[in-house]
Amino acid sequence: HHHHLFTTSWTELRNVSLPRGTKVTLYHAEQLRRANGTACLTDCEGDQNATVYYPFGGAADTLVAAGGESENLGPRFTYHGYQYVQLEGLPSGFTPTLNTVVGVVVHSDVPQTAFVDFPSNTRATTLAKVFDAVVNSLQNNMHSVQSDCPTRERVGWTGKNEWQQDDWENC
């Protein structure tokens, strides 16, 4: 499953009917392995597109089905920074859809204070996408405590964000 933007969220399986005890593992990644399209969770085995190294193997959630007609499965008390999610452990014959695999985007409830209205042309469309990416990046790092990176450095322990406080407040 692919999010159109890098996001901070958790992934839920919604309205699914799985046999009791079915374990589904969700692997969250920023990029895919070039060789086989699977979630890149470590050093991508030297793939040329590998730009990220995960010393701890990336983020994974294991969900266990209670069984029954319909249930929602998802982690609690966590979020992950990712663009791709890979599902493993689904029973044969179960095909996930965009309605059953849902990313629940989460960040602090901070109002957006900067807006830009670009004219309608190709160059302006590109600038609008850059602006949207900046807003998305800032929101991805707002979780009560500002973070540096929602995948590997989710706490503000380095003090870097205090230096950027004025930038955060004016976005």
mmCIF file of C-alpha atoms in Angstrom:
data_model
loop_
_atom_site.group_PDB
_atom_site.id
_atom_site.type_symbol
_atom_site.label_atom_id
_atom_site.label_comp_id
_atom_site.label_asym_id
_atom_site.label_seq_id
_atom_site.Cartn_x
_atom_site.Cartn_y
_atom_site.Cartn_z
ATOM 1 C CA HIS A 1 0.000 0.000 0.000
ATOM 2 C CA HIS A 2 1.414 3.389 -0.967
ATOM 3 C CA HIS A 3 0.658 6.787 0.559
ATOM 4 C CA HIS A 4 0.959 9.590 -1.984
ATOM 5 C CA LEU A 5 3.074 11.546 0.509
ATOM 6 C CA PHE A 6 5.420 10.607 3.290
ATOM 7 C CA THR A 7 3.219 10.629 6.363
ATOM 8 C CA THR A 8 3.158 10.128 10.095
ATOM 9 C CA SER A 9 0.343 7.809 10.922
ATOM 10 C CA TRP A 10 -0.512 4.305 11.891
ATOM 11 C CA THR A 11 -2.083 1.748 9.601
ATOM 12 C CA GLU A 12 -5.393 0.059 10.363
ATOM 13 C CA LEU A 13 -7.157 -2.868 8.784
ATOM 14 C CA ARG A 14 -10.816 -1.849 8.738
ATOM 15 C CA ASN A 15 -13.957 -3.974 8.511
ATOM 16 C CA VAL A 16 -12.020 -7.198 8.003
ATOM 17 C CA SER A 17 -13.169 -10.730 8.783
ATOM 18 C CA LEU A 18 -10.143 -12.872 9.577
ATOM 19 C CA PRO A 19 -9.923 -16.212 11.382
ATOM 20 C CA ARG A 20 -9.326 -15.955 15.136
ATOM 21 C CA GLY A 21 -5.613 -15.742 15.968
ATOM 22 C CA THR A 22 -4.520 -14.603 12.492
ATOM 23 C CA LYS A 23 -1.320 -12.559 12.899
ATOM 24 C CA VAL A 24 -0.817 -9.802 10.348
ATOM 25 C CA THR A 25 2.451 -7.860 10.403
ATOM 26 C CA LEU A 26 2.613 -4.365 8.928
ATOM 27 C CA TYR A 27 6.077 -3.198 7.862
ATOM 28 C CA HIS A 28 6.446 0.573 7.388
ATOM 29 C CA ALA A 29 9.118 1.986 5.067
ATOM 30 C CA GLU A 30 10.269 5.176 3.380
ATOM 31 C CA GLN A 31 11.353 3.361 0.241
ATOM 32 C CA LEU A 32 11.092 0.055 -1.597
ATOM 33 C CA ARG A 33 13.791 -2.380 -2.634
ATOM 34 C CA ARG A 34 14.494 -1.887 -6.316
ATOM 35 C CA ALA A 35 15.002 -5.609 -6.945
ATOM 36 C CA ASN A 36 11.627 -6.891 -5.740
ATOM 37 C CA GLY A 37 9.453 -3.957 -4.626
ATOM 38 C CA THR A 38 9.288 -5.005 -0.977
ATOM 39 C CA ALA A 39 9.554 -2.600 1.946
ATOM 40 C CA CYS A 40 13.151 -1.569 2.600
ATOM 41 C CA LEU A 41 13.649 -2.109 6.322
ATOM 42 C CA THR A 42 17.441 -2.221 6.705
ATOM 43 C CA ASP A 43 20.188 -1.093 4.319
ATOM 44 C CA CYS A 44 18.259 -2.129 1.174
ATOM 45 C CA GLU A 45 20.969 -4.668 0.402
ATOM 46 C CA GLY A 46 23.037 -2.082 -1.444
ATOM 47 C CA ASP A 47 20.223 -0.947 -3.759
ATOM 48 C CA GLN A 48 21.253 2.135 -5.703
ATOM 49 C CA ASN A 49 18.142 3.961 -4.542
ATOM 50 C CA ALA A 50 18.954 3.303 -0.875
ATOM 51 C CA THR A 51 19.246 6.635 0.863
ATOM 52 C CA VAL A 52 18.199 5.544 4.329
ATOM 53 C CA TYR A 53 19.774 3.110 6.757
ATOM 54 C CA TYR A 54 17.621 1.634 9.521
ATOM 55 C CA PRO A 55 19.939 0.220 12.188
ATOM 56 C CA PHE A 56 17.005 -1.346 14.046
ATOM 57 C CA GLY A 57 15.130 -2.782 11.064
ATOM 58 C CA GLY A 58 12.399 -0.196 10.555
ATOM 59 C CA ALA A 59 8.953 -0.078 12.115
ATOM 60 C CA ALA A 60 6.658 -3.087 12.311
ATOM 61 C CA ASP A 61 3.321 -3.733 14.011
ATOM 62 C CA THR A 62 1.857 -7.201 14.536
ATOM 63 C CA LEU A 63 -1.930 -7.337 14.781
ATOM 64 C CA VAL A 64 -3.858 -10.385 16.018
ATOM 65 C CA ALA A 65 -7.421 -10.956 14.849
ATOM 66 C CA ALA A 66 -10.102 -11.743 17.420
ATOM 67 C CA GLY A 67 -12.143 -13.443 14.710
ATOM 68 C CA GLY A 68 -15.748 -12.743 13.917
ATOM 69 C CA GLU A 69 -17.752 -11.035 11.245
ATOM 70 C CA SER A 70 -16.034 -7.656 11.045
ATOM 71 C CA GLU A 71 -13.359 -5.934 13.082
ATOM 72 C CA ASN A 72 -10.889 -3.091 12.933
ATOM 73 C CA LEU A 73 -7.263 -3.911 13.705
ATOM 74 C CA GLY A 74 -4.584 -1.342 14.425
ATOM 75 C CA PRO A 75 -1.854 -0.424 16.879
ATOM 76 C CA ARG A 76 -2.429 1.951 19.759
ATOM 77 C CA PHE A 77 -0.104 4.506 21.376
ATOM 78 C CA THR A 78 2.275 4.783 18.425
ATOM 79 C CA TYR A 79 2.801 6.341 15.026
ATOM 80 C CA HIS A 80 5.294 5.763 12.254
ATOM 81 C CA GLY A 81 6.903 7.914 9.588
ATOM 82 C CA TYR A 82 6.541 6.145 6.257
ATOM 83 C CA GLN A 83 5.352 6.203 2.666
ATOM 84 C CA TYR A 84 4.876 2.468 2.082
ATOM 85 C CA VAL A 85 3.343 -0.313 4.164
ATOM 86 C CA GLN A 86 3.817 -4.015 3.458
ATOM 87 C CA LEU A 87 1.363 -6.576 4.876
ATOM 88 C CA GLU A 88 2.385 -10.132 5.717
ATOM 89 C CA GLY A 89 0.384 -12.958 7.240
ATOM 90 C CA LEU A 90 -2.946 -12.424 5.511
ATOM 91 C CA PRO A 91 -4.778 -15.655 4.742
ATOM 92 C CA SER A 92 -4.840 -16.827 1.138
ATOM 93 C CA GLY A 93 -7.911 -15.542 -0.620
ATOM 94 C CA PHE A 94 -7.994 -12.289 1.363
ATOM 95 C CA THR A 95 -7.245 -9.348 -0.891
ATOM 96 C CA PRO A 96 -6.708 -5.998 0.863
ATOM 97 C CA THR A 97 -8.226 -2.899 -0.733
ATOM 98 C CA LEU A 98 -7.882 0.835 -0.228
ATOM 99 C CA ASN A 99 -10.987 0.607 1.964
ATOM 100 C CA THR A 100 -9.535 -2.072 4.248
ATOM 101 C CA VAL A 101 -5.951 -0.749 4.570
ATOM 102 C CA VAL A 102 -6.162 2.801 5.930
ATOM 103 C CA GLY A 103 -3.447 5.178 7.102
ATOM 104 C CA VAL A 104 -4.643 7.276 10.043
ATOM 105 C CA VAL A 105 -2.665 10.526 9.782
ATOM 106 C CA VAL A 106 -1.800 12.068 13.128
ATOM 107 C CA HIS A 107 -0.018 15.212 14.303
ATOM 108 C CA SER A 108 -0.517 17.948 16.876
ATOM 109 C CA ASP A 109 -3.543 20.169 16.293
ATOM 110 C CA VAL A 110 -1.653 23.252 15.187
ATOM 111 C CA PRO A 111 -3.418 25.691 12.863
ATOM 112 C CA GLN A 112 -1.700 26.433 9.578
ATOM 113 C CA THR A 113 -0.888 30.160 9.452
ATOM 114 C CA ALA A 114 0.867 30.485 6.087
ATOM 115 C CA PHE A 115 -0.934 30.081 2.791
ATOM 116 C CA VAL A 116 0.166 30.792 -0.768
ATOM 117 C CA ASP A 117 -2.049 31.160 -3.826
ATOM 118 C CA PHE A 118 -0.132 30.404 -7.010
ATOM 119 C CA PRO A 119 -1.407 31.241 -10.515
ATOM 120 C CA SER A 120 -2.394 28.377 -12.799
ATOM 121 C CA ASN A 121 0.668 27.403 -14.816
ATOM 122 C CA THR A 122 3.183 24.582 -14.769
ATOM 123 C CA ARG A 123 5.888 26.422 -12.825
ATOM 124 C CA ALA A 124 3.369 27.608 -10.208
ATOM 125 C CA THR A 125 1.979 24.081 -9.878
ATOM 126 C CA THR A 126 5.485 22.860 -9.044
ATOM 127 C CA LEU A 127 5.906 25.631 -6.466
ATOM 128 C CA ALA A 128 2.537 24.736 -4.930
ATOM 129 C CA LYS A 129 3.683 21.110 -4.591
ATOM 130 C CA VAL A 130 6.892 22.250 -2.895
ATOM 131 C CA PHE A 131 4.906 24.430 -0.493
ATOM 132 C CA ASP A 132 2.539 21.519 0.290
ATOM 133 C CA ALA A 133 5.546 19.246 0.904
ATOM 134 C CA VAL A 134 6.999 21.770 3.375
ATOM 135 C CA VAL A 135 3.699 21.984 5.273
ATOM 136 C CA ASN A 136 3.440 18.164 5.261
ATOM 137 C CA SER A 137 7.018 17.843 6.575
ATOM 138 C CA LEU A 138 6.385 20.288 9.397
ATOM 139 C CA GLN A 139 3.168 18.514 10.397
ATOM 140 C CA ASN A 140 4.934 15.120 10.300
ATOM 141 C CA ASN A 141 7.291 16.395 12.988
ATOM 142 C CA MET A 142 4.652 17.860 15.312
ATOM 143 C CA HIS A 143 3.687 15.364 17.992
ATOM 144 C CA SER A 144 3.461 17.325 21.237
ATOM 145 C CA VAL A 145 7.250 17.576 21.117
ATOM 146 C CA GLN A 146 8.788 18.698 17.849
ATOM 147 C CA SER A 147 10.898 15.990 16.269
ATOM 148 C CA ASP A 148 13.718 15.974 13.779
ATOM 149 C CA CYS A 149 12.615 12.902 11.815
ATOM 150 C CA PRO A 150 9.465 10.828 12.427
ATOM 151 C CA THR A 151 11.166 7.571 11.432
ATOM 152 C CA ARG A 152 14.367 7.535 13.461
ATOM 153 C CA GLU A 153 14.475 10.543 15.777
ATOM 154 C CA ARG A 154 11.015 11.012 17.244
ATOM 155 C CA VAL A 155 12.050 12.931 20.344
ATOM 156 C CA GLY A 156 13.556 16.386 20.627
ATOM 157 C CA TRP A 157 16.521 15.317 22.744
ATOM 158 C CA THR A 158 19.218 17.054 20.673
ATOM 159 C CA GLY A 159 17.891 20.554 21.262
ATOM 160 C CA LYS A 160 17.964 21.301 17.534
ATOM 161 C CA ASN A 161 14.281 22.134 17.441
ATOM 162 C CA GLU A 162 14.594 24.840 20.069
ATOM 163 C CA TRP A 163 16.848 26.684 17.618
ATOM 164 C CA GLN A 164 14.093 26.473 15.021
ATOM 165 C CA GLN A 165 11.230 27.568 17.279
ATOM 166 C CA ASP A 166 10.623 30.823 15.391
ATOM 167 C CA ASP A 167 10.468 28.942 12.066
ATOM 168 C CA TRP A 168 7.922 26.489 13.442
ATOM 169 C CA GLU A 169 5.725 29.236 14.829
ATOM 170 C CA ASN A 170 5.664 31.181 11.562
ATOM 171 C CA CYS A 171 4.610 28.370 9.242
#
